Structure formats: C-alpha cells, structure tokens
Coordinates of N, CA and C in Angstrom, one line a residue:
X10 N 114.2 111.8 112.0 CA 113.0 111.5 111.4 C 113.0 111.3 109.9
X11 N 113.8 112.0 109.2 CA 114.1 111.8 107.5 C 114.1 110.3 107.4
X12 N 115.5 109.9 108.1 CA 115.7 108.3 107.7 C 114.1 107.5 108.1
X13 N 113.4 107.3 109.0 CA 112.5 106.8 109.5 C 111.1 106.9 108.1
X14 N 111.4 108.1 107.5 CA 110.4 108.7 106.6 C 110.5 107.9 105.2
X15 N 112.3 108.1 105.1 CA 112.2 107.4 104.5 C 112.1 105.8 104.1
X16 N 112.8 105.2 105.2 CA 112.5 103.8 105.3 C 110.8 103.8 105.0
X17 N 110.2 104.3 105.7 CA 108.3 104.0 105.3 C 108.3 103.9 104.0
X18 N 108.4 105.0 103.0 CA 108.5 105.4 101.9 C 108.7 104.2 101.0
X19 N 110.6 103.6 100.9 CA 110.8 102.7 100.3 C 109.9 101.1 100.6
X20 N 109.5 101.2 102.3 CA 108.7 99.7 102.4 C 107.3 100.1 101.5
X21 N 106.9 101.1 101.9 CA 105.0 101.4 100.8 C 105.7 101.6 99.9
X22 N 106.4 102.1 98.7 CA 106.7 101.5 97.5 C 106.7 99.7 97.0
X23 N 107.1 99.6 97.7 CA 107.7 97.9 97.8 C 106.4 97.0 98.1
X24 N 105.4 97.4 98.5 CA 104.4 96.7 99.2 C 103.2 97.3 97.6
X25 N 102.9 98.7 97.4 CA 102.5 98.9 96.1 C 102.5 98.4 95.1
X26 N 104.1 97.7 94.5 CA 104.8 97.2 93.6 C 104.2 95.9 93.8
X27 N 103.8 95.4 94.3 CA 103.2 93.9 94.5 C 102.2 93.5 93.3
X28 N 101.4 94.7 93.0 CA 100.3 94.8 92.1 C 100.8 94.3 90.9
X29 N 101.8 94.6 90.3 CA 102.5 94.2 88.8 C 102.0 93.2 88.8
X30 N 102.1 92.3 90.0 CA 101.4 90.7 89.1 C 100.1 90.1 89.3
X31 N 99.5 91.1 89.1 CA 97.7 90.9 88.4 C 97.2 92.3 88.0
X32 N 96.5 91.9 87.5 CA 95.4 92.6 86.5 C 94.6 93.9 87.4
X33 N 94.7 95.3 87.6 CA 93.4 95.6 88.1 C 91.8 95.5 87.7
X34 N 91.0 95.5 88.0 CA 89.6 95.6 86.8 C 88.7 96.5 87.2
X35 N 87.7 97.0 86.3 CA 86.7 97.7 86.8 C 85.9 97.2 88.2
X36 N 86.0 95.8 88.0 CA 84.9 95.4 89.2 C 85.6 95.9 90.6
X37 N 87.1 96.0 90.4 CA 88.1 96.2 91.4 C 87.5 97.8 91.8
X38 N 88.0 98.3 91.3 CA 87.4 99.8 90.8 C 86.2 100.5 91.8
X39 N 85.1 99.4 91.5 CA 83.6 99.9 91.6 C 82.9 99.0 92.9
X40 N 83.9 97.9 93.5 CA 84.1 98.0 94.9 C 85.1 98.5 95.8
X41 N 85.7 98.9 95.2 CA 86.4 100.3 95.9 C 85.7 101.6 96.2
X42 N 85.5 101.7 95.3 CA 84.5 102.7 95.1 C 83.3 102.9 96.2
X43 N 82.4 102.0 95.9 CA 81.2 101.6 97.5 C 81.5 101.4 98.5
X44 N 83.0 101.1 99.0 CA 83.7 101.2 100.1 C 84.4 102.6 100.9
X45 N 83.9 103.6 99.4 CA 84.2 104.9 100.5 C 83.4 106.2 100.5
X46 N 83.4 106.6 101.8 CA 82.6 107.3 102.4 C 82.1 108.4 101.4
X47 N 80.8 108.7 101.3 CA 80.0 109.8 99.5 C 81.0 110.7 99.6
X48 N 81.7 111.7 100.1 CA 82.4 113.1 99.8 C 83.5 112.4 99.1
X49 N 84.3 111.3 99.6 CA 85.4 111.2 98.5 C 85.1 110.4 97.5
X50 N 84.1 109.3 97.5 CA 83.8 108.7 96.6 C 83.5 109.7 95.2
X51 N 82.8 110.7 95.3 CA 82.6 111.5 94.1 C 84.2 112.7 93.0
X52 N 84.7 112.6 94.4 CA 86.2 113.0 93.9 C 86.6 111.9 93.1
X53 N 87.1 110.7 93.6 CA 87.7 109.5 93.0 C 87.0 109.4 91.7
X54 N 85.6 109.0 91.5 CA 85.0 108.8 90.0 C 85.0 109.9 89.1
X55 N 85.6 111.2 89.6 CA 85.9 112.8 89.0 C 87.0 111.7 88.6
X56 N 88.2 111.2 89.3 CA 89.1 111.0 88.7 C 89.5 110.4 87.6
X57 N 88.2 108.6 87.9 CA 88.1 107.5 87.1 C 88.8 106.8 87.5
X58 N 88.9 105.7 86.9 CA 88.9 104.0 86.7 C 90.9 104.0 86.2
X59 N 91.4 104.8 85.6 CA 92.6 104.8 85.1 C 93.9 105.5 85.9
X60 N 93.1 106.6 86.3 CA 94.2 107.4 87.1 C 93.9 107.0 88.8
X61 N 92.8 105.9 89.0 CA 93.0 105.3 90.2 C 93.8 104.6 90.3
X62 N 94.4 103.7 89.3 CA 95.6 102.8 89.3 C 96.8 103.2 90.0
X63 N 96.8 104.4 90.2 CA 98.1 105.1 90.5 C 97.7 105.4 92.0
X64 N 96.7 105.1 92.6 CA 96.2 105.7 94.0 C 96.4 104.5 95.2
X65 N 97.2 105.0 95.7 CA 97.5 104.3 96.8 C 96.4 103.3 97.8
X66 N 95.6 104.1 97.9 CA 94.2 103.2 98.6 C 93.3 102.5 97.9
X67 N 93.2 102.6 96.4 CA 92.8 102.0 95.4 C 93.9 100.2 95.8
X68 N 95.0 100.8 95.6 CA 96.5 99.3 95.0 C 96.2 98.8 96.5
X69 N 96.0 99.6 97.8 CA 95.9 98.5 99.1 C 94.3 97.9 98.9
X70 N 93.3 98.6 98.8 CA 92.4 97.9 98.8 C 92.4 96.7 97.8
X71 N 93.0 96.7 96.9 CA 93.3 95.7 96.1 C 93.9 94.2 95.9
X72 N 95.3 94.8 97.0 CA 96.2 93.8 97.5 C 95.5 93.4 98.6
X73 N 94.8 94.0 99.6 CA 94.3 93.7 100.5 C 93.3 92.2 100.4
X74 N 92.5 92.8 99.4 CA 91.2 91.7 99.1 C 92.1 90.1 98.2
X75 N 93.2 90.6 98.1 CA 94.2 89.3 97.2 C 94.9 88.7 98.4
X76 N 94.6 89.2 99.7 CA 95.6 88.5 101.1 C 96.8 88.9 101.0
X77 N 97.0 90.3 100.6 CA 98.7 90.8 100.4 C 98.0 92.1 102.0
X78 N 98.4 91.4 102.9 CA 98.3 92.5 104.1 C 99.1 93.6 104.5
X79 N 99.3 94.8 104.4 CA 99.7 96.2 104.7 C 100.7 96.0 105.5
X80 N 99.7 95.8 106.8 CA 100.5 95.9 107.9 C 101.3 94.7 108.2
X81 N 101.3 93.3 107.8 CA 102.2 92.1 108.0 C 103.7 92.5 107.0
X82 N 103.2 93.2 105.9 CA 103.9 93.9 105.2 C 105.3 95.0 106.0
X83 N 104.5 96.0 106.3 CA 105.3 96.8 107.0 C 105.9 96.1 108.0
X84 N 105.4 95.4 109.1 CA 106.2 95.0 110.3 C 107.4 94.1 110.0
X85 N 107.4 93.2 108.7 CA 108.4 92.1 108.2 C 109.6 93.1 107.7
X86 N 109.1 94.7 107.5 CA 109.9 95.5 106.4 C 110.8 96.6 107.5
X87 N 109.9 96.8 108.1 CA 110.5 98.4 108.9 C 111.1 98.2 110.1
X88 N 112.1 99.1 110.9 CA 113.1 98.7 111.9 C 111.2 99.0 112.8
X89 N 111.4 98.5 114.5 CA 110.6 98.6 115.1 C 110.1 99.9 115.4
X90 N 111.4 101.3 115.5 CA 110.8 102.5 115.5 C 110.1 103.3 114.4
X91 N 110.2 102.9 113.1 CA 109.6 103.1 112.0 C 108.2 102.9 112.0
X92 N 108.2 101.6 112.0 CA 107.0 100.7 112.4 C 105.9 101.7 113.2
X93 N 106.8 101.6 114.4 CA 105.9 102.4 115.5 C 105.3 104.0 115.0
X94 N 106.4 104.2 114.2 CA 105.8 105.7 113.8 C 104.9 106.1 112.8
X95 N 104.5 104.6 111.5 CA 103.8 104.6 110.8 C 102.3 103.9 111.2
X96 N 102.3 103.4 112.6 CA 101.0 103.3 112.9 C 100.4 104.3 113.6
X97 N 101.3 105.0 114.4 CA 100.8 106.6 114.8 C 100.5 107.1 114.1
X98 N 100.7 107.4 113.2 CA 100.3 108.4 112.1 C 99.6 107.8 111.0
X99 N 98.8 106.8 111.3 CA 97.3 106.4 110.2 C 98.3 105.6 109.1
X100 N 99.0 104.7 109.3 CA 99.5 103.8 108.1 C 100.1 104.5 107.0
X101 N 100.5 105.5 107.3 CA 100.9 106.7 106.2 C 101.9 106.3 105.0
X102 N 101.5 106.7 103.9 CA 102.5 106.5 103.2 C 104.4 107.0 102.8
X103 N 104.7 107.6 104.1 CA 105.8 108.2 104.0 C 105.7 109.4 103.1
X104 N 106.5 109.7 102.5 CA 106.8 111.1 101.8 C 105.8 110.7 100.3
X105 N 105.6 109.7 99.8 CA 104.8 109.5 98.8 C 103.9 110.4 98.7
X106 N 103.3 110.7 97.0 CA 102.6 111.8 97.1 C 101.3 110.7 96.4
X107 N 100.2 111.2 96.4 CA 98.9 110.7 95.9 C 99.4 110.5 94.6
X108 N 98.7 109.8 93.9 CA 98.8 109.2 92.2 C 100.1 108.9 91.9
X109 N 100.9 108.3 92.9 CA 102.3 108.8 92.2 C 103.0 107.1 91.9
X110 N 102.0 106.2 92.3 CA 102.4 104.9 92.6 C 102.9 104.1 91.1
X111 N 104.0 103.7 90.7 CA 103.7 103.0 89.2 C 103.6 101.6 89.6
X112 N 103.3 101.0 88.2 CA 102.9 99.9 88.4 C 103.5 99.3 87.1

C-alpha cells in the first residue's frame, strides 16, 4: 500500500501544479466559498483568501471550473490498482497534508 500511496501522492501533486499557469482571484475564492456546506465554509474564511491558495479543494475547484478534470487526471496518471484505491477512498489526496500544495 506505501507504493500505491505514493503513486496517488505524486499524480495529486502533478494535477495541483497545473494552477502555476493562471491567476487565482478573489472571485475564485468567494465561489468557492458558496459552494461549501456553512460548518466549513466559516473555517475556510477564518483562514482567508491567501492561505486558501495552498488548499487542495480550493486548487481543484479551480482547475475544475477551467476544464482541468481530477479524475481524467488521475485515470491517464495512476496504474489501475491505484486508481481503484483512490476512488474508494473519496478522491483522496494520498499522504498530502492540507495547505501544503505550492504553487
């Protein structure tokens, strides 16, 4: 399972990294924002607009809405048992930790 963890790991790095070539913005931000359920939305704006950049569901919602898709992502990237083990487990980011994404 390590290798498997890891392979996830390096493809959601790789699929994150995508973001370098545009701009995030507030408006990005603050429909992100309205998009998530009141308990964590109030966490997230504790956080702000800056140290979301680094947030994993922030950079996919992002890429998402630019036609950079997750999962077409992962399936082009990961062996099939990888794959399989990152849709069981909620699209997970492998060993990645929250805020940890650079850009």
């Amino acid at each position: 399972m390590p290798d498997l963890l890891a392979e996830i790991t390096h493809a959601a790095k790789a699929y994150y990294a995508q973001t370098t070539g545009f701009t995030l913005t507030a408006t990005d931000f603050f429909d992100w924002l309205a998009s998530l359920p009141p308990s964590y939305r109030a966490t997230v704006q504790a956080h702000g607009f800056a140290t979301s950049q680094a947030e994993p569901g922030f950079l996919r919602y992002c890429l998402e809405n630019r036609g950079y898709a997750m999962r077409l992502f992962m399936a082009e990237r990961l062996s099939a048992v990888a794959f399989e083990l990152w849709l069981q487990h909620g699209e997970f980011n492998g060993d990645l930790p929250a805020h940890s994404v650079s850009r």
